[in-house]
Amino acid sequence: MKKNTNYPTIGVLGLQGDFQEHIEILTKLQIPYIKVTSSEDLDKINGLIIPGGESTTIIKLLKTNNIFKKLKKKIQLGLPTWGTCAGAIVLAKKVTGLKLETLKILEIDVARNAYGRQKESFSADVSIPKLNKNRFPGIFIRAPKINKISSKIKPIAKLKNGEIVGIEEKNIIVTTFHPELTQDDSLHKYFLKKISH
Ligand code: GLN
């Protein structure tokens, strides 16, 4: 298939979780991508998506595949990075309900599986003023809750009750919902705009 060769390469962390759904959106948008499974792959990318999945498994595999330290450094040095759901947990400095060490990059406190068992999954309208969207289709699957953010961090997405479900700080975006499971690719396009040519 034809790829947009003027565009930089996006990495999709492909260790576990729903990376394939992100890849499908990038393919539809004709954006070059690679599936990141090794530390060498990190040298080939201009931006990274950390997908939803199981944060414990993703963190363990980042360590066993020797990606953890280099990834942390790259993101701290400015690699545009978007974490969805479990990806948000992997990036957070403080996580309730997780014994493993995360990348500890973003000054947010998140609580894993905070929406409880009965409501493990739900859909809700998300408002994203930056995209002029009042009703972005938010799909929440055993999502974490963002309980606290530092003053440097901008909320970019909220539920109707005001709860923050998406944030941005410099090169990093985090959403606790799954845009890759919807037909709406506007957040993907927004992330792609953060990546310099
Ligand atoms: N509950 C998962 C975790 O703690 C995240 C769920 C998801 O990514 N959809 O890692």
mmCIF file with all atom_site columns, N, CA, C and O in Angstrom, residues 3-55:
data_model
loop_
_atom_site.group_PDB
_atom_site.id
_atom_site.type_symbol
_atom_site.label_atom_id
_atom_site.label_alt_id
_atom_site.label_comp_id
_atom_site.label_asym_id
_atom_site.label_entity_id
_atom_site.label_seq_id
_atom_site.pdbx_PDB_ins_code
_atom_site.Cartn_x
_atom_site.Cartn_y
_atom_site.Cartn_z
_atom_site.occupancy
_atom_site.B_iso_or_equiv
_atom_site.pdbx_formal_charge
_atom_site.auth_seq_id
_atom_site.auth_comp_id
_atom_site.auth_asym_id
_atom_site.auth_atom_id
_atom_site.pdbx_PDB_model_num
ATOM 1   N N  . LYS A 1 3  ? 2.497  4.586  1.035  1.00 0.00 ? 3  LYS A N  1
ATOM 2   C CA . LYS A 1 3  ? 2.712  5.255  2.313  1.00 0.00 ? 3  LYS A CA 1
ATOM 3   C C  . LYS A 1 3  ? 3.080  6.696  2.049  1.00 0.00 ? 3  LYS A C  1
ATOM 4   O O  . LYS A 1 3  ? 3.631  7.035  1.009  1.00 0.00 ? 3  LYS A O  1
ATOM 5   N N  . ASN A 1 4  ? 2.776  7.531  3.025  1.00 0.00 ? 4  ASN A N  1
ATOM 6   C CA . ASN A 1 4  ? 3.143  8.934  2.908  1.00 0.00 ? 4  ASN A CA 1
ATOM 7   C C  . ASN A 1 4  ? 4.615  9.078  3.301  1.00 0.00 ? 4  ASN A C  1
ATOM 8   O O  . ASN A 1 4  ? 4.961  9.127  4.470  1.00 0.00 ? 4  ASN A O  1
ATOM 9   N N  . THR A 1 5  ? 5.483  9.132  2.320  1.00 0.00 ? 5  THR A N  1
ATOM 10  C CA . THR A 1 5  ? 6.917  9.084  2.596  1.00 0.00 ? 5  THR A CA 1
ATOM 11  C C  . THR A 1 5  ? 7.464  10.369 3.208  1.00 0.00 ? 5  THR A C  1
ATOM 12  O O  . THR A 1 5  ? 8.582  10.391 3.691  1.00 0.00 ? 5  THR A O  1
ATOM 13  N N  . ASN A 1 6  ? 6.683  11.464 3.154  1.00 0.00 ? 6  ASN A N  1
ATOM 14  C CA . ASN A 1 6  ? 7.162  12.702 3.777  1.00 0.00 ? 6  ASN A CA 1
ATOM 15  C C  . ASN A 1 6  ? 6.983  12.671 5.283  1.00 0.00 ? 6  ASN A C  1
ATOM 16  O O  . ASN A 1 6  ? 7.443  13.543 5.976  1.00 0.00 ? 6  ASN A O  1
ATOM 17  N N  . TYR A 1 7  ? 6.286  11.675 5.737  1.00 0.00 ? 7  TYR A N  1
ATOM 18  C CA . TYR A 1 7  ? 5.951  11.667 7.141  1.00 0.00 ? 7  TYR A CA 1
ATOM 19  C C  . TYR A 1 7  ? 6.947  10.851 7.956  1.00 0.00 ? 7  TYR A C  1
ATOM 20  O O  . TYR A 1 7  ? 7.425  9.828  7.513  1.00 0.00 ? 7  TYR A O  1
ATOM 21  N N  . PRO A 1 8  ? 7.297  11.302 9.179  1.00 0.00 ? 8  PRO A N  1
ATOM 22  C CA . PRO A 1 8  ? 8.187  10.507 10.018 1.00 0.00 ? 8  PRO A CA 1
ATOM 23  C C  . PRO A 1 8  ? 7.525  9.197  10.449 1.00 0.00 ? 8  PRO A C  1
ATOM 24  O O  . PRO A 1 8  ? 6.313  9.045  10.318 1.00 0.00 ? 8  PRO A O  1
ATOM 25  N N  . THR A 1 9  ? 8.340  8.321  10.976 1.00 0.00 ? 9  THR A N  1
ATOM 26  C CA . THR A 1 9  ? 7.843  6.996  11.360 1.00 0.00 ? 9  THR A CA 1
ATOM 27  C C  . THR A 1 9  ? 7.324  6.981  12.797 1.00 0.00 ? 9  THR A C  1
ATOM 28  O O  . THR A 1 9  ? 7.992  7.468  13.709 1.00 0.00 ? 9  THR A O  1
ATOM 29  N N  . ILE A 1 10 ? 6.154  6.423  12.955 1.00 0.00 ? 10 ILE A N  1
ATOM 30  C CA . ILE A 1 10 ? 5.577  6.280  14.292 1.00 0.00 ? 10 ILE A CA 1
ATOM 31  C C  . ILE A 1 10 ? 5.851  4.863  14.783 1.00 0.00 ? 10 ILE A C  1
ATOM 32  O O  . ILE A 1 10 ? 5.679  3.895  14.049 1.00 0.00 ? 10 ILE A O  1
ATOM 33  N N  . GLY A 1 11 ? 6.273  4.764  16.037 1.00 0.00 ? 11 GLY A N  1
ATOM 34  C CA . GLY A 1 11 ? 6.427  3.448  16.649 1.00 0.00 ? 11 GLY A CA 1
ATOM 35  C C  . GLY A 1 11 ? 5.170  3.125  17.435 1.00 0.00 ? 11 GLY A C  1
ATOM 36  O O  . GLY A 1 11 ? 4.597  4.006  18.087 1.00 0.00 ? 11 GLY A O  1
ATOM 37  N N  . VAL A 1 12 ? 4.739  1.888  17.345 1.00 0.00 ? 12 VAL A N  1
ATOM 38  C CA . VAL A 1 12 ? 3.640  1.443  18.200 1.00 0.00 ? 12 VAL A CA 1
ATOM 39  C C  . VAL A 1 12 ? 4.217  0.325  19.061 1.00 0.00 ? 12 VAL A C  1
ATOM 40  O O  . VAL A 1 12 ? 4.691  -0.684 18.520 1.00 0.00 ? 12 VAL A O  1
ATOM 41  N N  . LEU A 1 13 ? 4.242  0.552  20.370 1.00 0.00 ? 13 LEU A N  1
ATOM 42  C CA . LEU A 1 13 ? 4.827  -0.460 21.246 1.00 0.00 ? 13 LEU A CA 1
ATOM 43  C C  . LEU A 1 13 ? 4.015  -1.745 21.123 1.00 0.00 ? 13 LEU A C  1
ATOM 44  O O  . LEU A 1 13 ? 2.818  -1.769 21.419 1.00 0.00 ? 13 LEU A O  1
ATOM 45  N N  . GLY A 1 14 ? 4.670  -2.790 20.643 1.00 0.00 ? 14 GLY A N  1
ATOM 46  C CA . GLY A 1 14 ? 3.929  -4.001 20.282 1.00 0.00 ? 14 GLY A CA 1
ATOM 47  C C  . GLY A 1 14 ? 4.255  -5.193 21.150 1.00 0.00 ? 14 GLY A C  1
ATOM 48  O O  . GLY A 1 14 ? 4.416  -6.297 20.638 1.00 0.00 ? 14 GLY A O  1
ATOM 49  N N  . LEU A 1 15 ? 4.377  -4.975 22.449 1.00 0.00 ? 15 LEU A N  1
ATOM 50  C CA . LEU A 1 15 ? 4.720  -6.083 23.342 1.00 0.00 ? 15 LEU A CA 1
ATOM 51  C C  . LEU A 1 15 ? 3.485  -6.840 23.795 1.00 0.00 ? 15 LEU A C  1
ATOM 52  O O  . LEU A 1 15 ? 3.485  -8.059 23.926 1.00 0.00 ? 15 LEU A O  1
ATOM 53  N N  . GLN A 1 16 ? 2.420  -6.099 24.062 1.00 0.00 ? 16 GLN A N  1
ATOM 54  C CA . GLN A 1 16 ? 1.160  -6.689 24.537 1.00 0.00 ? 16 GLN A CA 1
ATOM 55  C C  . GLN A 1 16 ? 0.083  -5.626 24.390 1.00 0.00 ? 16 GLN A C  1
ATOM 56  O O  . GLN A 1 16 ? 0.386  -4.438 24.338 1.00 0.00 ? 16 GLN A O  1
ATOM 57  N N  . GLY A 1 17 ? -1.165 -6.067 24.295 1.00 0.00 ? 17 GLY A N  1
ATOM 58  C CA . GLY A 1 17 ? -2.272 -5.123 24.284 1.00 0.00 ? 17 GLY A CA 1
ATOM 59  C C  . GLY A 1 17 ? -2.799 -4.853 22.888 1.00 0.00 ? 17 GLY A C  1
ATOM 60  O O  . GLY A 1 17 ? -2.540 -5.614 21.958 1.00 0.00 ? 17 GLY A O  1
ATOM 61  N N  . ASP A 1 18 ? -3.546 -3.746 22.744 1.00 0.00 ? 18 ASP A N  1
ATOM 62  C CA . ASP A 1 18 ? -4.257 -3.537 21.477 1.00 0.00 ? 18 ASP A CA 1
ATOM 63  C C  . ASP A 1 18 ? -3.483 -2.655 20.490 1.00 0.00 ? 18 ASP A C  1
ATOM 64  O O  . ASP A 1 18 ? -4.027 -1.725 19.905 1.00 0.00 ? 18 ASP A O  1
ATOM 65  N N  . PHE A 1 19 ? -2.205 -2.989 20.316 1.00 0.00 ? 19 PHE A N  1
ATOM 66  C CA . PHE A 1 19 ? -1.361 -2.226 19.372 1.00 0.00 ? 19 PHE A CA 1
ATOM 67  C C  . PHE A 1 19 ? -1.857 -2.343 17.930 1.00 0.00 ? 19 PHE A C  1
ATOM 68  O O  . PHE A 1 19 ? -1.738 -1.427 17.142 1.00 0.00 ? 19 PHE A O  1
ATOM 69  N N  . GLN A 1 20 ? -2.460 -3.492 17.609 1.00 0.00 ? 20 GLN A N  1
ATOM 70  C CA . GLN A 1 20 ? -2.906 -3.715 16.233 1.00 0.00 ? 20 GLN A CA 1
ATOM 71  C C  . GLN A 1 20 ? -3.969 -2.691 15.802 1.00 0.00 ? 20 GLN A C  1
ATOM 72  O O  . GLN A 1 20 ? -3.975 -2.230 14.670 1.00 0.00 ? 20 GLN A O  1
ATOM 73  N N  . GLU A 1 21 ? -4.823 -2.301 16.727 1.00 0.00 ? 21 GLU A N  1
ATOM 74  C CA . GLU A 1 21 ? -5.880 -1.328 16.412 1.00 0.00 ? 21 GLU A CA 1
ATOM 75  C C  . GLU A 1 21 ? -5.271 0.043  16.115 1.00 0.00 ? 21 GLU A C  1
ATOM 76  O O  . GLU A 1 21 ? -5.745 0.763  15.238 1.00 0.00 ? 21 GLU A O  1
ATOM 77  N N  . HIS A 1 22 ? -4.215 0.412  16.837 1.00 0.00 ? 22 HIS A N  1
ATOM 78  C CA . HIS A 1 22 ? -3.507 1.670  16.522 1.00 0.00 ? 22 HIS A CA 1
ATOM 79  C C  . HIS A 1 22 ? -2.871 1.560  15.138 1.00 0.00 ? 22 HIS A C  1
ATOM 80  O O  . HIS A 1 22 ? -2.916 2.493  14.340 1.00 0.00 ? 22 HIS A O  1
ATOM 81  N N  . ILE A 1 23 ? -2.273 0.418  14.863 1.00 0.00 ? 23 ILE A N  1
ATOM 82  C CA . ILE A 1 23 ? -1.611 0.203  13.567 1.00 0.00 ? 23 ILE A CA 1
ATOM 83  C C  . ILE A 1 23 ? -2.622 0.335  12.431 1.00 0.00 ? 23 ILE A C  1
ATOM 84  O O  . ILE A 1 23 ? -2.340 0.930  11.390 1.00 0.00 ? 23 ILE A O  1
ATOM 85  N N  . GLU A 1 24 ? -3.826 -0.181 12.661 1.00 0.00 ? 24 GLU A N  1
ATOM 86  C CA . GLU A 1 24 ? -4.846 -0.077 11.611 1.00 0.00 ? 24 GLU A CA 1
ATOM 87  C C  . GLU A 1 24 ? -5.210 1.373  11.308 1.00 0.00 ? 24 GLU A C  1
ATOM 88  O O  . GLU A 1 24 ? -5.390 1.752  10.149 1.00 0.00 ? 24 GLU A O  1
ATOM 89  N N  . ILE A 1 25 ? -5.283 2.199  12.340 1.00 0.00 ? 25 ILE A N  1
ATOM 90  C CA . ILE A 1 25 ? -5.595 3.620  12.102 1.00 0.00 ? 25 ILE A CA 1
ATOM 91  C C  . ILE A 1 25 ? -4.436 4.298  11.368 1.00 0.00 ? 25 ILE A C  1
ATOM 92  O O  . ILE A 1 25 ? -4.645 5.052  10.417 1.00 0.00 ? 25 ILE A O  1
ATOM 93  N N  . LEU A 1 26 ? -3.206 4.007  11.771 1.00 0.00 ? 26 LEU A N  1
ATOM 94  C CA . LEU A 1 26 ? -2.046 4.608  11.081 1.00 0.00 ? 26 LEU A CA 1
ATOM 95  C C  . LEU A 1 26 ? -2.019 4.164  9.623  1.00 0.00 ? 26 LEU A C  1
ATOM 96  O O  . LEU A 1 26 ? -1.699 4.948  8.725  1.00 0.00 ? 26 LEU A O  1
ATOM 97  N N  . THR A 1 27 ? -2.354 2.913  9.390  1.00 0.00 ? 27 THR A N  1
ATOM 98  C CA . THR A 1 27 ? -2.387 2.397  8.016  1.00 0.00 ? 27 THR A CA 1
ATOM 99  C C  . THR A 1 27 ? -3.433 3.152  7.202  1.00 0.00 ? 27 THR A C  1
ATOM 100 O O  . THR A 1 27 ? -3.171 3.579  6.079  1.00 0.00 ? 27 THR A O  1
ATOM 101 N N  . LYS A 1 28 ? -4.605 3.339  7.803  1.00 0.00 ? 28 LYS A N  1
ATOM 102 C CA . LYS A 1 28 ? -5.689 4.058  7.125  1.00 0.00 ? 28 LYS A CA 1
ATOM 103 C C  . LYS A 1 28 ? -5.252 5.497  6.801  1.00 0.00 ? 28 LYS A C  1
ATOM 104 O O  . LYS A 1 28 ? -5.574 6.034  5.748  1.00 0.00 ? 28 LYS A O  1
ATOM 105 N N  . LEU A 1 29 ? -4.495 6.093  7.701  1.00 0.00 ? 29 LEU A N  1
ATOM 106 C CA . LEU A 1 29 ? -4.035 7.476  7.489  1.00 0.00 ? 29 LEU A CA 1
ATOM 107 C C  . LEU A 1 29 ? -2.769 7.528  6.619  1.00 0.00 ? 29 LEU A C  1
ATOM 108 O O  . LEU A 1 29 ? -2.212 8.592  6.389  1.00 0.00 ? 29 LEU A O  1
ATOM 109 N N  . GLN A 1 30 ? -2.300 6.372  6.206  1.00 0.00 ? 30 GLN A N  1
ATOM 110 C CA . GLN A 1 30 ? -1.091 6.244  5.383  1.00 0.00 ? 30 GLN A CA 1
ATOM 111 C C  . GLN A 1 30 ? 0.143  6.833  6.060  1.00 0.00 ? 30 GLN A C  1
ATOM 112 O O  . GLN A 1 30 ? 0.959  7.526  5.448  1.00 0.00 ? 30 GLN A O  1
ATOM 113 N N  . ILE A 1 31 ? 0.264  6.557  7.340  1.00 0.00 ? 31 ILE A N  1
ATOM 114 C CA . ILE A 1 31 ? 1.414  7.024  8.121  1.00 0.00 ? 31 ILE A CA 1
ATOM 115 C C  . ILE A 1 31 ? 2.388  5.850  8.292  1.00 0.00 ? 31 ILE A C  1
ATOM 116 O O  . ILE A 1 31 ? 1.983  4.776  8.744  1.00 0.00 ? 31 ILE A O  1
ATOM 117 N N  . PRO A 1 32 ? 3.659  6.062  7.955  1.00 0.00 ? 32 PRO A N  1
ATOM 118 C CA . PRO A 1 32 ? 4.627  4.975  8.167  1.00 0.00 ? 32 PRO A CA 1
ATOM 119 C C  . PRO A 1 32 ? 4.759  4.638  9.660  1.00 0.00 ? 32 PRO A C  1
ATOM 120 O O  . PRO A 1 32 ? 4.804  5.541  10.492 1.00 0.00 ? 32 PRO A O  1
ATOM 121 N N  . TYR A 1 33 ? 4.819  3.368  9.952  1.00 0.00 ? 33 TYR A N  1
ATOM 122 C CA . TYR A 1 33 ? 4.922  2.959  11.357 1.00 0.00 ? 33 TYR A CA 1
ATOM 123 C C  . TYR A 1 33 ? 5.826  1.739  11.455 1.00 0.00 ? 33 TYR A C  1
ATOM 124 O O  . TYR A 1 33 ? 6.063  1.049  10.446 1.00 0.00 ? 33 TYR A O  1
ATOM 125 N N  . ILE A 1 34 ? 6.323  1.495  12.658 1.00 0.00 ? 34 ILE A N  1
ATOM 126 C CA . ILE A 1 34 ? 6.896  0.178  12.937 1.00 0.00 ? 34 ILE A CA 1
ATOM 127 C C  . ILE A 1 34 ? 6.346  -0.310 14.276 1.00 0.00 ? 34 ILE A C  1
ATOM 128 O O  . ILE A 1 34 ? 5.963  0.510  15.130 1.00 0.00 ? 34 ILE A O  1
ATOM 129 N N  . LYS A 1 35 ? 6.309  -1.602 14.422 1.00 0.00 ? 35 LYS A N  1
ATOM 130 C CA . LYS A 1 35 ? 5.924  -2.191 15.705 1.00 0.00 ? 35 LYS A CA 1
ATOM 131 C C  . LYS A 1 35 ? 7.209  -2.254 16.530 1.00 0.00 ? 35 LYS A C  1
ATOM 132 O O  . LYS A 1 35 ? 8.198  -2.839 16.083 1.00 0.00 ? 35 LYS A O  1
ATOM 133 N N  . VAL A 1 36 ? 7.195  -1.634 17.696 1.00 0.00 ? 36 VAL A N  1
ATOM 134 C CA . VAL A 1 36 ? 8.414  -1.581 18.513 1.00 0.00 ? 36 VAL A CA 1
ATOM 135 C C  . VAL A 1 36 ? 8.440  -2.768 19.474 1.00 0.00 ? 36 VAL A C  1
ATOM 136 O O  . VAL A 1 36 ? 7.541  -2.932 20.298 1.00 0.00 ? 36 VAL A O  1
ATOM 137 N N  . THR A 1 37 ? 9.479  -3.595 19.322 1.00 0.00 ? 37 THR A N  1
ATOM 138 C CA . THR A 1 37 ? 9.611  -4.740 20.232 1.00 0.00 ? 37 THR A CA 1
ATOM 139 C C  . THR A 1 37 ? 11.038 -4.873 20.790 1.00 0.00 ? 37 THR A C  1
ATOM 140 O O  . THR A 1 37 ? 11.322 -5.792 21.543 1.00 0.00 ? 37 THR A O  1
ATOM 141 N N  . SER A 1 38 ? 11.931 -3.952 20.390 1.00 0.00 ? 38 SER A N  1
ATOM 142 C CA . SER A 1 38 ? 13.309 -4.032 20.896 1.00 0.00 ? 38 SER A CA 1
ATOM 143 C C  . SER A 1 38 ? 13.846 -2.621 21.105 1.00 0.00 ? 38 SER A C  1
ATOM 144 O O  . SER A 1 38 ? 13.275 -1.645 20.598 1.00 0.00 ? 38 SER A O  1
ATOM 145 N N  . SER A 1 39 ? 14.958 -2.509 21.830 1.00 0.00 ? 39 SER A N  1
ATOM 146 C CA . SER A 1 39 ? 15.507 -1.172 22.087 1.00 0.00 ? 39 SER A CA 1
ATOM 147 C C  . SER A 1 39 ? 16.060 -0.553 20.796 1.00 0.00 ? 39 SER A C  1
ATOM 148 O O  . SER A 1 39 ? 16.036 0.661  20.636 1.00 0.00 ? 39 SER A O  1
ATOM 149 N N  . GLU A 1 40 ? 16.515 -1.392 19.862 1.00 0.00 ? 40 GLU A N  1
ATOM 150 C CA . GLU A 1 40 ? 17.009 -0.862 18.571 1.00 0.00 ? 40 GLU A CA 1
ATOM 151 C C  . GLU A 1 40 ? 15.875 -0.169 17.805 1.00 0.00 ? 40 GLU A C  1
ATOM 152 O O  . GLU A 1 40 ? 16.100 0.813  17.104 1.00 0.00 ? 40 GLU A O  1
ATOM 153 N N  . ASP A 1 41 ? 14.681 -0.699 17.946 1.00 0.00 ? 41 ASP A N  1
ATOM 154 C CA . ASP A 1 41 ? 13.535 -0.092 17.247 1.00 0.00 ? 41 ASP A CA 1
ATOM 155 C C  . ASP A 1 41 ? 13.339 1.364  17.661 1.00 0.00 ? 41 ASP A C  1
ATOM 156 O O  . ASP A 1 41 ? 12.827 2.175  16.889 1.00 0.00 ? 41 ASP A O  1
ATOM 157 N N  . LEU A 1 42 ? 13.734 1.687  18.893 1.00 0.00 ? 42 LEU A N  1
ATOM 158 C CA . LEU A 1 42 ? 13.528 3.059  19.384 1.00 0.00 ? 42 LEU A CA 1
ATOM 159 C C  . LEU A 1 42 ? 14.346 4.079  18.589 1.00 0.00 ? 42 LEU A C  1
ATOM 160 O O  . LEU A 1 42 ? 14.033 5.263  18.587 1.00 0.00 ? 42 LEU A O  1
ATOM 161 N N  . ASP A 1 43 ? 15.405 3.611  17.930 1.00 0.00 ? 43 ASP A N  1
ATOM 162 C CA . ASP A 1 43 ? 16.228 4.534  17.125 1.00 0.00 ? 43 ASP A CA 1
ATOM 163 C C  . ASP A 1 43 ? 15.600 4.833  15.772 1.00 0.00 ? 43 ASP A C  1
ATOM 164 O O  . ASP A 1 43 ? 16.083 5.689  15.042 1.00 0.00 ? 43 ASP A O  1
ATOM 165 N N  . LYS A 1 44 ? 14.554 4.116  15.430 1.00 0.00 ? 44 LYS A N  1
ATOM 166 C CA . LYS A 1 44 ? 13.965 4.262  14.087 1.00 0.00 ? 44 LYS A CA 1
ATOM 167 C C  . LYS A 1 44 ? 12.686 5.093  14.096 1.00 0.00 ? 44 LYS A C  1
ATOM 168 O O  . LYS A 1 44 ? 12.029 5.208  13.075 1.00 0.00 ? 44 LYS A O  1
ATOM 169 N N  . ILE A 1 45 ? 12.307 5.611  15.261 1.00 0.00 ? 45 ILE A N  1
ATOM 170 C CA . ILE A 1 45 ? 10.982 6.247  15.329 1.00 0.00 ? 45 ILE A CA 1
ATOM 171 C C  . ILE A 1 45 ? 11.051 7.722  15.720 1.00 0.00 ? 45 ILE A C  1
ATOM 172 O O  . ILE A 1 45 ? 12.001 8.167  16.346 1.00 0.00 ? 45 ILE A O  1
ATOM 173 N N  . ASN A 1 46 ? 10.002 8.465  15.331 1.00 0.00 ? 46 ASN A N  1
ATOM 174 C CA . ASN A 1 46 ? 9.913  9.893  15.653 1.00 0.00 ? 46 ASN A CA 1
ATOM 175 C C  . ASN A 1 46 ? 8.780  10.177 16.627 1.00 0.00 ? 46 ASN A C  1
ATOM 176 O O  . ASN A 1 46 ? 8.536  11.320 17.005 1.00 0.00 ? 46 ASN A O  1
ATOM 177 N N  . GLY A 1 47 ? 8.067  9.140  16.981 1.00 0.00 ? 47 GLY A N  1
ATOM 178 C CA . GLY A 1 47 ? 6.973  9.276  17.929 1.00 0.00 ? 47 GLY A CA 1
ATOM 179 C C  . GLY A 1 47 ? 6.562  7.881  18.346 1.00 0.00 ? 47 GLY A C  1
ATOM 180 O O  . GLY A 1 47 ? 6.855  6.911  17.635 1.00 0.00 ? 47 GLY A O  1
ATOM 181 N N  . LEU A 1 48 ? 5.910  7.774  19.525 1.00 0.00 ? 48 LEU A N  1
ATOM 182 C CA . LEU A 1 48 ? 5.579  6.434  20.022 1.00 0.00 ? 48 LEU A CA 1
ATOM 183 C C  . LEU A 1 48 ? 4.175  6.402  20.619 1.00 0.00 ? 48 LEU A C  1
ATOM 184 O O  . LEU A 1 48 ? 3.793  7.309  21.362 1.00 0.00 ? 48 LEU A O  1
ATOM 185 N N  . ILE A 1 49 ? 3.456  5.340  20.300 1.00 0.00 ? 49 ILE A N  1
ATOM 186 C CA . ILE A 1 49 ? 2.170  5.094  20.956 1.00 0.00 ? 49 ILE A CA 1
ATOM 187 C C  . ILE A 1 49 ? 2.329  3.897  21.887 1.00 0.00 ? 49 ILE A C  1
ATOM 188 O O  . ILE A 1 49 ? 2.823  2.837  21.473 1.00 0.00 ? 49 ILE A O  1
ATOM 189 N N  . ILE A 1 50 ? 1.964  4.097  23.156 1.00 0.00 ? 50 ILE A N  1
ATOM 190 C CA . ILE A 1 50 ? 1.944  2.973  24.101 1.00 0.00 ? 50 ILE A CA 1
ATOM 191 C C  . ILE A 1 50 ? 0.478  2.575  24.252 1.00 0.00 ? 50 ILE A C  1
ATOM 192 O O  . ILE A 1 50 ? -0.335 3.360  24.736 1.00 0.00 ? 50 ILE A O  1
ATOM 193 N N  . PRO A 1 51 ? 0.113  1.383  23.801 1.00 0.00 ? 51 PRO A N  1
ATOM 194 C CA . PRO A 1 51 ? -1.314 1.028  23.722 1.00 0.00 ? 51 PRO A CA 1
ATOM 195 C C  . PRO A 1 51 ? -1.903 0.614  25.058 1.00 0.00 ? 51 PRO A C  1
ATOM 196 O O  . PRO A 1 51 ? -1.198 0.490  26.063 1.00 0.00 ? 51 PRO A O  1
ATOM 197 N N  . GLY A 1 52 ? -3.202 0.377  25.035 1.00 0.00 ? 52 GLY A N  1
ATOM 198 C CA . GLY A 1 52 ? -3.862 -0.212 26.181 1.00 0.00 ? 52 GLY A CA 1
ATOM 199 C C  . GLY A 1 52 ? -3.561 -1.698 26.235 1.00 0.00 ? 52 GLY A C  1
ATOM 200 O O  . GLY A 1 52 ? -3.112 -2.301 25.250 1.00 0.00 ? 52 GLY A O  1
ATOM 201 N N  . GLY A 1 53 ? -3.809 -2.276 27.379 1.00 0.00 ? 53 GLY A N  1
ATOM 202 C CA . GLY A 1 53 ? -3.515 -3.693 27.565 1.00 0.00 ? 53 GLY A CA 1
ATOM 203 C C  . GLY A 1 53 ? -3.435 -3.954 29.047 1.00 0.00 ? 53 GLY A C  1
ATOM 204 O O  . GLY A 1 53 ? -4.258 -3.454 29.821 1.00 0.00 ? 53 GLY A O  1
ATOM 205 N N  . GLU A 1 54 ? -2.407 -4.645 29.455 1.00 0.00 ? 54 GLU A N  1
ATOM 206 C CA . GLU A 1 54 ? -2.218 -4.946 30.875 1.00 0.00 ? 54 GLU A CA 1
ATOM 207 C C  . GLU A 1 54 ? -0.889 -4.308 31.294 1.00 0.00 ? 54 GLU A C  1
ATOM 208 O O  . GLU A 1 54 ? 0.177  -4.756 30.866 1.00 0.00 ? 54 GLU A O  1
ATOM 209 N N  . SER A 1 55 ? -0.993 -3.252 32.106 1.00 0.00 ? 55 SER A N  1
ATOM 210 C CA . SER A 1 55 ? 0.220  -2.487 32.421 1.00 0.00 ? 55 SER A CA 1
ATOM 211 C C  . SER A 1 55 ? 1.303  -3.351 33.076 1.00 0.00 ? 55 SER A C  1
ATOM 212 O O  . SER A 1 55 ? 2.489  -3.174 32.809 1.00 0.00 ? 55 SER A O  1
#
